[in-house]
PDB file of C-alpha atoms in Angstrom:
ATOM      1  CA  MET A   1     -56.911  51.908 -55.191  1.00 80.00           C
ATOM      2  CA  THR A   2     -54.757  54.133 -56.838  1.00 95.00           C
ATOM      3  CA  ILE A   3     -50.974  53.632 -55.581  1.00 98.00           C
ATOM      4  CA  ARG A   4     -48.901  56.640 -56.130  1.00 98.00           C
ATOM      5  CA  PHE A   5     -45.422  57.569 -54.925  1.00 98.00           C
ATOM      6  CA  ASP A   6     -45.277  61.138 -54.590  1.00 98.00           C
ATOM      7  CA  ASN A   7     -42.575  62.693 -52.458  1.00 97.00           C
ATOM      8  CA  ARG A   8     -40.996  59.478 -52.541  1.00 98.00           C
ATOM      9  CA  VAL A   9     -37.360  59.053 -53.931  1.00 99.00           C
ATOM     10  CA  ALA A  10     -36.477  55.811 -55.979  1.00 99.00           C
ATOM     11  CA  ILE A  11     -33.382  54.223 -56.647  1.00 99.00           C
ATOM     12  CA  VAL A  12     -33.306  52.301 -59.749  1.00 98.00           C
ATOM     13  CA  THR A  13     -29.883  50.491 -60.744  1.00 98.00           C
ATOM     14  CA  GLY A  14     -29.057  49.456 -64.195  1.00 97.00           C
ATOM     15  CA  ALA A  15     -32.153  51.595 -65.521  1.00 98.00           C
ATOM     16  CA  GLY A  16     -30.645  52.816 -68.808  1.00 97.00           C
ATOM     17  CA  ASN A  17     -32.323  49.687 -70.768  1.00 95.00           C
ATOM     18  CA  GLY A  18     -35.002  46.897 -70.393  1.00 94.00           C
ATOM     19  CA  LEU A  19     -36.317  45.935 -66.828  1.00 97.00           C
ATOM     20  CA  GLY A  20     -34.478  48.910 -64.888  1.00 98.00           C
ATOM     21  CA  ARG A  21     -35.805  51.544 -67.681  1.00 98.00           C
ATOM     22  CA  ALA A  22     -39.297  49.871 -67.288  1.00 98.00           C
ATOM     23  CA  HIS A  23     -39.081  50.037 -63.674  1.00 98.00           C
ATOM     24  CA  ALA A  24     -37.915  53.872 -63.501  1.00 98.00           C
ATOM     25  CA  LEU A  25     -40.657  54.863 -65.974  1.00 98.00           C
ATOM     26  CA  LEU A  26     -43.486  53.397 -64.110  1.00 98.00           C
ATOM     27  CA  LEU A  27     -42.045  54.714 -60.765  1.00 99.00           C
ATOM     28  CA  ALA A  28     -41.665  58.031 -61.973  1.00 99.00           C
ATOM     29  CA  SER A  29     -44.966  57.917 -64.011  1.00 98.00           C
ATOM     30  CA  ARG A  30     -46.578  57.544 -60.585  1.00 98.00           C
ATOM     31  CA  GLY A  31     -45.160  60.791 -58.664  1.00 98.00           C
ATOM     32  CA  ALA A  32     -41.470  59.112 -57.704  1.00 99.00           C
ATOM     33  CA  LYS A  33     -38.380  61.577 -57.839  1.00 99.00           C
ATOM     34  CA  VAL A  34     -36.098  58.809 -59.438  1.00 99.00           C
ATOM     35  CA  VAL A  35     -32.172  58.290 -59.601  1.00 98.00           C
ATOM     36  CA  VAL A  36     -31.665  56.444 -62.946  1.00 98.00           C
ATOM     37  CA  ASN A  37     -28.311  54.607 -62.472  1.00 98.00           C
ATOM     38  CA  ASP A  38     -26.528  52.925 -65.478  1.00 97.00           C
ATOM     39  CA  PRO A  39     -22.854  53.099 -66.311  1.00 95.00           C
ATOM     40  CA  GLY A  40     -23.527  52.423 -69.927  1.00 92.00           C
ATOM     41  CA  GLY A  41     -21.772  49.001 -70.344  1.00 80.00           C
ATOM     42  CA  ALA A  42     -22.412  46.320 -72.790  1.00 84.00           C
ATOM     43  CA  VAL A  43     -24.304  43.211 -71.867  1.00 85.00           C
ATOM     44  CA  ASP A  44     -20.840  41.824 -70.255  1.00 75.00           C
ATOM     45  CA  GLY A  45     -20.119  44.890 -68.098  1.00 80.00           C
ATOM     46  CA  ARG A  46     -17.654  45.827 -70.632  1.00 82.00           C
ATOM     47  CA  PRO A  47     -17.599  49.979 -71.282  1.00 73.00           C
ATOM     48  CA  ILE A  48     -19.069  50.799 -74.822  1.00 65.00           C
ATOM     49  CA  ASN A  49     -16.942  53.929 -76.284  1.00 53.00           C
ATOM     50  CA  THR A  50     -19.684  55.113 -78.840  1.00 49.00           C
ATOM     51  CA  GLY A  51     -23.008  56.740 -78.825  1.00 46.00           C
ATOM     52  CA  GLY A  52     -22.355  59.234 -75.857  1.00 47.00           C
ATOM     53  CA  GLY A  53     -20.398  56.611 -73.990  1.00 55.00           C
ATOM     54  CA  GLY A  54     -21.389  55.846 -70.577  1.00 72.00           C
ATOM     55  CA  HIS A  55     -23.800  58.438 -70.177  1.00 92.00           C
ATOM     56  CA  ALA A  56     -26.018  57.889 -73.147  1.00 94.00           C
ATOM     57  CA  ALA A  57     -28.237  55.355 -71.780  1.00 96.00           C
ATOM     58  CA  ALA A  58     -28.919  56.620 -68.225  1.00 98.00           C
ATOM     59  CA  ASP A  59     -29.620  60.522 -69.700  1.00 98.00           C
ATOM     60  CA  LYS A  60     -31.932  58.784 -72.182  1.00 97.00           C
ATOM     61  CA  VAL A  61     -34.075  57.424 -69.583  1.00 98.00           C
ATOM     62  CA  VAL A  62     -33.903  60.865 -67.618  1.00 98.00           C
ATOM     63  CA  ASP A  63     -35.267  62.591 -70.652  1.00 98.00           C
ATOM     64  CA  GLU A  64     -37.886  60.355 -71.254  1.00 98.00           C
ATOM     65  CA  ILE A  65     -39.076  60.776 -67.421  1.00 98.00           C
ATOM     66  CA  LYS A  66     -38.742  64.581 -67.866  1.00 98.00           C
ATOM     67  CA  ALA A  67     -40.625  64.790 -71.045  1.00 98.00           C
ATOM     68  CA  ALA A  68     -43.707  63.199 -69.598  1.00 98.00           C
ATOM     69  CA  GLY A  69     -43.655  65.484 -66.573  1.00 98.00           C
ATOM     70  CA  GLY A  70     -42.027  63.467 -64.177  1.00 98.00           C
ATOM     71  CA  ILE A  71     -38.696  64.528 -62.045  1.00 98.00           C
ATOM     72  CA  ALA A  72     -35.366  62.451 -62.371  1.00 99.00           C
ATOM     73  CA  VAL A  73     -31.360  62.511 -62.237  1.00 98.00           C
ATOM     74  CA  ALA A  74     -28.763  60.259 -63.875  1.00 98.00           C
ATOM     75  CA  ASN A  75     -25.873  58.611 -61.986  1.00 98.00           C
ATOM     76  CA  TYR A  76     -23.218  56.729 -63.845  1.00 97.00           C
ATOM     77  CA  ASP A  77     -21.874  54.821 -61.068  1.00 97.00           C
ATOM     78  CA  SER A  78     -21.120  50.979 -61.157  1.00 96.00           C
ATOM     79  CA  VAL A  79     -22.563  49.068 -58.352  1.00 98.00           C
ATOM     80  CA  ALA A  80     -19.722  46.892 -58.295  1.00 97.00           C
ATOM     81  CA  GLU A  81     -17.508  48.666 -55.830  1.00 97.00           C
ATOM     82  CA  ALA A  82     -18.479  49.715 -52.382  1.00 98.00           C
ATOM     83  CA  ALA A  83     -17.614  53.214 -53.006  1.00 98.00           C
ATOM     84  CA  THR A  84     -19.087  53.948 -56.331  1.00 98.00           C
ATOM     85  CA  ALA A  85     -22.181  51.960 -55.362  1.00 98.00           C
ATOM     86  CA  ALA A  86     -22.297  54.360 -51.854  1.00 98.00           C
ATOM     87  CA  ASN A  87     -22.342  57.669 -54.679  1.00 98.00           C
ATOM     88  CA  ILE A  88     -25.473  56.206 -56.164  1.00 98.00           C
ATOM     89  CA  VAL A  89     -27.109  56.486 -53.121  1.00 98.00           C
ATOM     90  CA  LYS A  90     -25.214  60.233 -52.541  1.00 98.00           C
ATOM     91  CA  THR A  91     -26.969  61.091 -55.894  1.00 98.00           C
ATOM     92  CA  ALA A  92     -30.624  60.503 -54.481  1.00 98.00           C
ATOM     93  CA  VAL A  93     -29.756  62.629 -50.966  1.00 98.00           C
ATOM     94  CA  ASP A  94     -28.068  65.293 -52.735  1.00 98.00           C
ATOM     95  CA  ALA A  95     -30.891  65.954 -55.467  1.00 98.00           C
ATOM     96  CA  PHE A  96     -33.499  64.793 -53.345  1.00 98.00           C
ATOM     97  CA  GLY A  97     -32.707  64.887 -49.707  1.00 98.00           C
ATOM     98  CA  THR A  98     -33.404  61.330 -48.977  1.00 98.00           C
ATOM     99  CA  VAL A  99     -34.013  58.031 -50.365  1.00 98.00           C
ATOM    100  CA  ASP A 100     -37.307  55.701 -49.680  1.00 99.00           C
ATOM    101  CA  ILE A 101     -36.835  53.021 -52.562  1.00 99.00           C
ATOM    102  CA  VAL A 102     -34.112  50.906 -53.705  1.00 99.00           C
ATOM    103  CA  VAL A 103     -34.574  48.498 -56.656  1.00 99.00           C
ATOM    104  CA  ASN A 104     -31.518  46.373 -57.211  1.00 98.00           C
ATOM    105  CA  ASN A 105     -31.697  45.559 -60.922  1.00 98.00           C
ATOM    106  CA  ALA A 106     -28.158  46.278 -62.331  1.00 97.00           C
ATOM    107  CA  GLY A 107     -26.747  42.983 -63.808  1.00 96.00           C
ATOM    108  CA  VAL A 108     -24.744  41.401 -66.352  1.00 95.00           C
ATOM    109  CA  LEU A 109     -24.061  38.333 -68.254  1.00 95.00           C
ATOM    110  CA  ARG A 110     -20.659  36.275 -69.081  1.00 95.00           C
ATOM    111  CA  ASP A 111     -22.013  32.968 -69.929  1.00 95.00           C
ATOM    112  CA  LYS A 112     -20.170  29.664 -70.398  1.00 97.00           C
ATOM    113  CA  THR A 113     -19.903  26.472 -68.997  1.00 97.00           C
ATOM    114  CA  PHE A 114     -18.280  26.044 -65.441  1.00 97.00           C
ATOM    115  CA  HIS A 115     -15.857  23.896 -67.409  1.00 98.00           C
ATOM    116  CA  ASN A 116     -14.690  27.052 -69.613  1.00 98.00           C
ATOM    117  CA  MET A 117     -15.411  29.715 -67.270  1.00 98.00           C
ATOM    118  CA  THR A 118     -12.497  32.069 -65.857  1.00 98.00           C
ATOM    119  CA  THR A 119     -12.253  33.103 -62.366  1.00 98.00           C
ATOM    120  CA  GLU A 120     -12.262  36.394 -63.559  1.00 97.00           C
ATOM    121  CA  ASP A 121     -15.759  36.143 -65.144  1.00 97.00           C
ATOM    122  CA  PHE A 122     -17.115  34.214 -62.798  1.00 97.00           C
ATOM    123  CA  GLU A 123     -16.182  36.885 -60.052  1.00 98.00           C
ATOM    124  CA  PHE A 124     -17.331  39.803 -61.961  1.00 97.00           C
ATOM    125  CA  VAL A 125     -20.647  38.687 -62.288  1.00 98.00           C
ATOM    126  CA  VAL A 126     -21.085  37.733 -58.645  1.00 98.00           C
ATOM    127  CA  LYS A 127     -19.511  41.406 -57.595  1.00 98.00           C
ATOM    128  CA  VAL A 128     -22.161  42.792 -59.689  1.00 97.00           C
ATOM    129  CA  HIS A 129     -25.172  40.792 -59.043  1.00 98.00           C
ATOM    130  CA  PHE A 130     -24.771  39.883 -55.255  1.00 98.00           C
ATOM    131  CA  LEU A 131     -22.159  42.469 -54.093  1.00 98.00           C
ATOM    132  CA  GLY A 132     -23.794  45.209 -56.105  1.00 98.00           C
ATOM    133  CA  THR A 133     -26.798  44.707 -54.369  1.00 98.00           C
ATOM    134  CA  ALA A 134     -25.230  44.436 -50.860  1.00 98.00           C
ATOM    135  CA  TYR A 135     -23.430  47.698 -51.542  1.00 98.00           C
ATOM    136  CA  VAL A 136     -26.039  49.891 -52.390  1.00 98.00           C
ATOM    137  CA  THR A 137     -28.075  48.494 -49.838  1.00 98.00           C
ATOM    138  CA  HIS A 138     -25.550  48.929 -47.457  1.00 98.00           C
ATOM    139  CA  ALA A 139     -25.428  52.462 -48.413  1.00 98.00           C
ATOM    140  CA  ALA A 140     -29.218  53.006 -48.333  1.00 99.00           C
ATOM    141  CA  TRP A 141     -29.819  50.811 -45.172  1.00 98.00           C
ATOM    142  CA  PRO A 142     -28.900  53.754 -42.294  1.00 98.00           C
ATOM    143  CA  ILE A 143     -31.165  56.292 -44.168  1.00 98.00           C
ATOM    144  CA  LEU A 144     -34.310  54.002 -44.337  1.00 98.00           C
ATOM    145  CA  ARG A 145     -33.433  52.403 -40.872  1.00 98.00           C
ATOM    146  CA  ALA A 146     -33.266  56.229 -39.225  1.00 98.00           C
ATOM    147  CA  LYS A 147     -36.544  57.181 -40.721  1.00 98.00           C
ATOM    148  CA  ALA A 148     -38.295  53.797 -40.134  1.00 98.00           C
ATOM    149  CA  TYR A 149     -39.409  53.309 -43.645  1.00 98.00           C
ATOM    150  CA  GLY A 150     -38.089  51.648 -46.695  1.00 98.00           C
ATOM    151  CA  ARG A 151     -38.932  49.342 -49.649  1.00 99.00           C
ATOM    152  CA  ILE A 152     -36.109  47.489 -51.118  1.00 99.00           C
ATOM    153  CA  VAL A 153     -36.490  45.094 -54.040  1.00 98.00           C
ATOM    154  CA  VAL A 154     -33.468  42.843 -54.682  1.00 98.00           C
ATOM    155  CA  THR A 155     -33.461  40.785 -58.453  1.00 98.00           C
ATOM    156  CA  SER A 156     -33.247  37.290 -58.122  1.00 98.00           C
ATOM    157  CA  SER A 157     -33.730  35.050 -61.187  1.00 96.00           C
ATOM    158  CA  ASN A 158     -35.328  31.428 -62.361  1.00 95.00           C
ATOM    159  CA  SER A 159     -31.756  30.635 -63.436  1.00 95.00           C
ATOM    160  CA  GLY A 160     -30.485  30.820 -59.516  1.00 95.00           C
ATOM    161  CA  ILE A 161     -33.947  29.156 -58.436  1.00 95.00           C
ATOM    162  CA  TYR A 162     -34.402  26.477 -60.700  1.00 96.00           C
ATOM    163  CA  GLY A 163     -31.176  26.302 -62.858  1.00 95.00           C
ATOM    164  CA  THR A 164     -29.992  27.224 -65.988  1.00 93.00           C
ATOM    165  CA  PHE A 165     -26.962  25.596 -68.167  1.00 95.00           C
ATOM    166  CA  GLY A 166     -24.077  27.770 -68.736  1.00 96.00           C
ATOM    167  CA  GLN A 167     -24.609  30.118 -66.028  1.00 96.00           C
ATOM    168  CA  SER A 168     -23.240  28.690 -62.668  1.00 97.00           C
ATOM    169  CA  ASN A 169     -21.767  32.500 -62.135  1.00 98.00           C
ATOM    170  CA  TYR A 170     -25.192  34.020 -62.606  1.00 97.00           C
ATOM    171  CA  GLY A 171     -27.398  31.672 -61.077  1.00 97.00           C
ATOM    172  CA  GLY A 172     -25.430  31.847 -57.950  1.00 98.00           C
ATOM    173  CA  ALA A 173     -25.338  35.161 -57.411  1.00 98.00           C
ATOM    174  CA  LYS A 174     -29.040  35.321 -58.086  1.00 98.00           C
ATOM    175  CA  LEU A 175     -29.801  32.621 -55.266  1.00 98.00           C
ATOM    176  CA  ALA A 176     -27.247  34.495 -53.064  1.00 98.00           C
ATOM    177  CA  VAL A 177     -29.314  37.643 -53.189  1.00 98.00           C
ATOM    178  CA  VAL A 178     -32.573  35.775 -51.890  1.00 98.00           C
ATOM    179  CA  GLY A 179     -30.588  34.502 -48.699  1.00 98.00           C
ATOM    180  CA  PHE A 180     -29.479  38.108 -48.603  1.00 98.00           C
ATOM    181  CA  MET A 181     -33.143  39.232 -48.424  1.00 98.00           C
ATOM    182  CA  ASN A 182     -33.863  36.523 -46.007  1.00 97.00           C
ATOM    183  CA  ALA A 183     -31.772  37.835 -43.250  1.00 98.00           C
ATOM    184  CA  LEU A 184     -32.414  41.705 -44.100  1.00 98.00           C
ATOM    185  CA  ARG A 185     -36.011  41.119 -43.867  1.00 97.00           C
ATOM    186  CA  LEU A 186     -35.795  40.113 -40.227  1.00 97.00           C
ATOM    187  CA  GLU A 187     -33.465  42.888 -39.493  1.00 98.00           C
ATOM    188  CA  GLY A 188     -35.728  45.401 -41.419  1.00 98.00           C
ATOM    189  CA  GLN A 189     -39.081  44.358 -39.995  1.00 96.00           C
ATOM    190  CA  LYS A 190     -39.181  46.657 -36.683  1.00 97.00           C
ATOM    191  CA  TYR A 191     -37.854  49.781 -39.041  1.00 98.00           C
ATOM    192  CA  ASN A 192     -41.136  49.550 -41.430  1.00 98.00           C
ATOM    193  CA  ILE A 193     -38.530  48.198 -44.163  1.00 98.00           C
ATOM    194  CA  MET A 194     -39.930  45.641 -46.347  1.00 98.00           C
ATOM    195  CA  MET A 195     -37.652  43.755 -48.700  1.00 98.00           C
ATOM    196  CA  ASN A 196     -38.678  41.177 -51.501  1.00 98.00           C
ATOM    197  CA  ALA A 197     -37.156  39.549 -54.402  1.00 98.00           C
ATOM    198  CA  LEU A 198     -38.323  39.688 -57.956  1.00 98.00           C
ATOM    199  CA  ALA A 199     -37.781  36.872 -60.590  1.00 96.00           C
ATOM    200  CA  PRO A 200     -38.386  38.207 -63.653  1.00 96.00           C
ATOM    201  CA  ILE A 201     -39.361  36.682 -67.082  1.00 92.00           C
ATOM    202  CA  ALA A 202     -38.651  39.358 -69.691  1.00 88.00           C
ATOM    203  CA  ALA A 203     -37.037  40.428 -72.925  1.00 82.00           C
ATOM    204  CA  THR A 204     -34.001  42.236 -72.139  1.00 67.00           C
ATOM    205  CA  ARG A 205     -30.568  42.598 -73.648  1.00 64.00           C
ATOM    206  CA  MET A 206     -29.587  39.469 -71.031  1.00 59.00           C
ATOM    207  CA  THR A 207     -32.050  37.331 -72.545  1.00 65.00           C
ATOM    208  CA  GLU A 208     -32.531  38.201 -76.161  1.00 68.00           C
ATOM    209  CA  SER A 209     -30.369  35.454 -77.080  1.00 67.00           C
ATOM    210  CA  LEU A 210     -31.836  33.008 -74.919  1.00 66.00           C
ATOM    211  CA  MET A 211     -35.812  32.720 -76.345  1.00 68.00           C
ATOM    212  CA  THR A 212     -37.077  32.694 -79.513  1.00 76.00           C
ATOM    213  CA  PRO A 213     -38.875  35.950 -81.187  1.00 81.00           C
ATOM    214  CA  GLU A 214     -42.344  34.561 -80.538  1.00 80.00           C
ATOM    215  CA  ALA A 215     -41.382  34.345 -76.553  1.00 78.00           C
ATOM    216  CA  LEU A 216     -39.510  37.876 -76.780  1.00 80.00           C
ATOM    217  CA  ALA A 217     -42.729  39.329 -78.213  1.00 81.00           C
ATOM    218  CA  ARG A 218     -44.842  38.145 -75.152  1.00 86.00           C
ATOM    219  CA  LEU A 219     -42.235  38.951 -72.749  1.00 91.00           C
ATOM    220  CA  ARG A 220     -42.285  43.348 -72.610  1.00 92.00           C
ATOM    221  CA  PRO A 221     -40.281  44.428 -69.521  1.00 94.00           C
ATOM    222  CA  GLU A 222     -43.296  46.943 -68.550  1.00 95.00           C
ATOM    223  CA  PHE A 223     -45.278  43.516 -68.068  1.00 96.00           C
ATOM    224  CA  VAL A 224     -42.653  42.885 -65.006  1.00 97.00           C
ATOM    225  CA  SER A 225     -42.911  46.266 -63.525  1.00 98.00           C
ATOM    226  CA  PRO A 226     -46.272  46.609 -61.813  1.00 98.00           C
ATOM    227  CA  MET A 227     -45.030  43.800 -59.633  1.00 98.00           C
ATOM    228  CA  VAL A 228     -41.980  45.979 -58.902  1.00 98.00           C
ATOM    229  CA  ALA A 229     -43.990  49.154 -58.120  1.00 98.00           C
ATOM    230  CA  PHE A 230     -46.264  47.472 -55.779  1.00 98.00           C
ATOM    231  CA  LEU A 231     -43.510  46.010 -53.902  1.00 98.00           C
ATOM    232  CA  CYS A 232     -42.111  49.538 -53.504  1.00 98.00           C
ATOM    233  CA  SER A 233     -45.119  51.005 -52.406  1.00 98.00           C
ATOM    234  CA  GLU A 234     -46.438  51.911 -49.069  1.00 98.00           C
ATOM    235  CA  GLN A 235     -49.256  49.681 -49.291  1.00 98.00           C
ATOM    236  CA  CYS A 236     -47.002  46.740 -49.627  1.00 98.00           C
ATOM    237  CA  GLN A 237     -46.570  44.968 -46.378  1.00 98.00           C
ATOM    238  CA  ARG A 238     -45.292  41.754 -47.504  1.00 98.00           C
ATOM    239  CA  THR A 239     -41.635  41.196 -47.058  1.00 98.00           C
ATOM    240  CA  GLY A 240     -39.202  38.332 -47.436  1.00 97.00           C
ATOM    241  CA  ASP A 241     -41.011  36.621 -50.324  1.00 98.00           C
ATOM    242  CA  ILE A 242     -39.528  35.835 -54.541  1.00 98.00           C
ATOM    243  CA  TRP A 243     -42.195  36.719 -56.859  1.00 98.00           C
ATOM    244  CA  SER A 244     -42.047  35.780 -60.331  1.00 97.00           C
ATOM    245  CA  ALA A 245     -43.418  37.750 -63.025  1.00 96.00           C
ATOM    246  CA  GLY A 246     -43.408  38.085 -66.707  1.00 95.00           C
ATOM    247  CA  ALA A 247     -45.784  38.135 -69.394  1.00 92.00           C
ATOM    248  CA  GLY A 248     -49.039  39.307 -67.622  1.00 92.00           C
ATOM    249  CA  THR A 249     -48.409  36.649 -64.967  1.00 95.00           C
ATOM    250  CA  PHE A 250     -47.579  36.912 -61.336  1.00 97.00           C
ATOM    251  CA  ALA A 251     -46.826  34.248 -58.636  1.00 97.00           C
ATOM    252  CA  ARG A 252     -45.328  33.998 -55.550  1.00 97.00           C
ATOM    253  CA  ILE A 253     -42.235  31.199 -54.990  1.00 96.00           C
ATOM    254  CA  GLU A 254     -41.557  29.343 -51.790  1.00 95.00           C
ATOM    255  CA  TYR A 255     -39.492  26.723 -50.857  1.00 92.00           C
ATOM    256  CA  ARG A 256     -41.007  23.552 -48.946  1.00 93.00           C
ATOM    257  CA  GLU A 257     -39.701  20.985 -46.965  1.00 95.00           C
ATOM    258  CA  ALA A 258     -40.646  17.419 -46.729  1.00 96.00           C
ATOM    259  CA  GLU A 259     -41.837  15.614 -43.527  1.00 95.00           C
ATOM    260  CA  GLY A 260     -38.787  13.476 -44.233  1.00 96.00           C
ATOM    261  CA  LEU A 261     -37.765  10.865 -42.031  1.00 96.00           C
ATOM    262  CA  ARG A 262     -37.229  10.707 -37.966  1.00 95.00           C
ATOM    263  CA  ILE A 263     -35.324   8.618 -36.110  1.00 96.00           C
ATOM    264  CA  ASP A 264     -35.131   7.982 -32.319  1.00 95.00           C
ATOM    265  CA  GLY A 265     -33.347   6.022 -29.855  1.00 95.00           C
ATOM    266  CA  ARG A 266     -30.419   5.695 -31.619  1.00 97.00           C
ATOM    267  CA  ALA A 267     -27.610   6.990 -34.015  1.00 98.00           C
ATOM    268  CA  PRO A 268     -28.741   6.979 -37.482  1.00 97.00           C
ATOM    269  CA  THR A 269     -26.808   5.285 -40.093  1.00 98.00           C
ATOM    270  CA  ILE A 270     -26.076   5.680 -43.765  1.00 98.00           C
ATOM    271  CA  GLU A 271     -28.194   2.731 -44.723  1.00 98.00           C
ATOM    272  CA  ASP A 272     -30.841   4.627 -42.931  1.00 98.00           C
ATOM    273  CA  VAL A 273     -30.724   7.185 -45.305  1.00 98.00           C
ATOM    274  CA  ALA A 274     -30.347   4.854 -48.244  1.00 98.00           C
ATOM    275  CA  ASP A 275     -32.936   2.542 -47.468  1.00 98.00           C
ATOM    276  CA  ASN A 276     -35.679   5.553 -47.291  1.00 98.00           C
ATOM    277  CA  ILE A 277     -34.402   8.092 -49.778  1.00 98.00           C
ATOM    278  CA  GLU A 278     -37.584   8.252 -51.245  1.00 98.00           C
ATOM    279  CA  LYS A 279     -39.655   8.818 -48.168  1.00 97.00           C
ATOM    280  CA  ILE A 280     -36.797  11.631 -47.229  1.00 97.00           C
ATOM    281  CA  ALA A 281     -37.369  13.092 -50.615  1.00 97.00           C
ATOM    282  CA  ASP A 282     -41.448  13.043 -50.820  1.00 97.00           C
ATOM    283  CA  VAL A 283     -42.532  16.848 -50.462  1.00 95.00           C
ATOM    284  CA  SER A 284     -46.436  15.693 -51.246  1.00 95.00           C
ATOM    285  CA  ALA A 285     -46.486  16.405 -47.268  1.00 91.00           C
ATOM    286  CA  SER A 286     -44.653  19.330 -46.836  1.00 93.00           C
ATOM    287  CA  ARG A 287     -43.951  22.566 -44.140  1.00 90.00           C
ATOM    288  CA  VAL A 288     -43.129  25.732 -45.200  1.00 90.00           C
ATOM    289  CA  PHE A 289     -40.427  27.845 -42.468  1.00 89.00           C
ATOM    290  CA  ARG A 290     -40.090  31.647 -42.820  1.00 85.00           C
ATOM    291  CA  THR A 291     -37.016  31.442 -40.565  1.00 86.00           C
ATOM    292  CA  SER A 292     -33.969  29.219 -40.058  1.00 86.00           C
ATOM    293  CA  GLY A 293     -35.176  28.950 -36.201  1.00 89.00           C
ATOM    294  CA  GLU A 294     -38.279  27.594 -37.188  1.00 87.00           C
ATOM    295  CA  GLU A 295     -36.460  24.708 -39.091  1.00 79.00           C
ATOM    296  CA  VAL A 296     -34.029  24.168 -36.234  1.00 84.00           C
ATOM    297  CA  ALA A 297     -37.252  24.011 -33.667  1.00 90.00           C
ATOM    298  CA  ALA A 298     -39.169  21.804 -35.594  1.00 84.00           C
ATOM    299  CA  VAL A 299     -36.158  19.301 -36.182  1.00 83.00           C
ATOM    300  CA  VAL A 300     -35.490  19.569 -32.282  1.00 78.00           C
ATOM    301  CA  SER A 301     -38.707  18.856 -31.343  1.00 82.00           C
ATOM    302  CA  GLY A 302     -39.717  16.128 -33.850  1.00 77.00           C
ATOM    303  CA  SER A 303     -42.583  18.188 -34.845  1.00 72.00           C
TER     304      SER A 303
END
């Protein structure tokens, strides 16, 4: 089976470098018309005033796509404000008439321990990763819903799923997009809108200071992009999952809940919890719930 994206329009945010660039190049190579979004800032989101300013990164990727025979346009808006995020979607509609695929990839880093972090740095990272994902998706959602077709990828991270020292802002935002996906995948299913989360492991401007040179050599961004492309394809009928991808390894991540402890016939006490905490924590026999309602029903029924 050969997967292609002919006549599909894709938006990739933060596509001027790293993962976003790799995603955009792969989608375009398979026939997608791509909006390459990148405001051209530094890793921390602050402006870069050299080498063509804010347009250079996106323009370079568009040139690469066109040189390979693909179709793309650049957009330089930030995802961090609702109005500018909406303009990214407008660029797709103005250039290509619609949008079918949204890859929410834009991101910044402002790492510090929570004790030393300013609220400004916390808020900005959350705004780009979490609210930026929501803003772009919100602008595209009516189009996807009206045409009863859409593929959306949000970019999570093992920093949010498992934790990384010094990334409370980044990790918090990256797990927030999973909660966002969990709600929207239920709202979108009836309209053939499939939404999944990517937890990539890749060598990018954002990770190069966190990994050894040996690890970086194995973690090329283009090794992640096949998973993204599949999640963006018509062939993908999965929704609401978290996918790890990196160094040629692909795996689904899921949350599991222990069987735990059930007390019937009386009110539970603090001591019940304390005396049974190991049983409560034991996930050797565990359950997977696909909605919050499934968990509530299991708890109420005692099943």
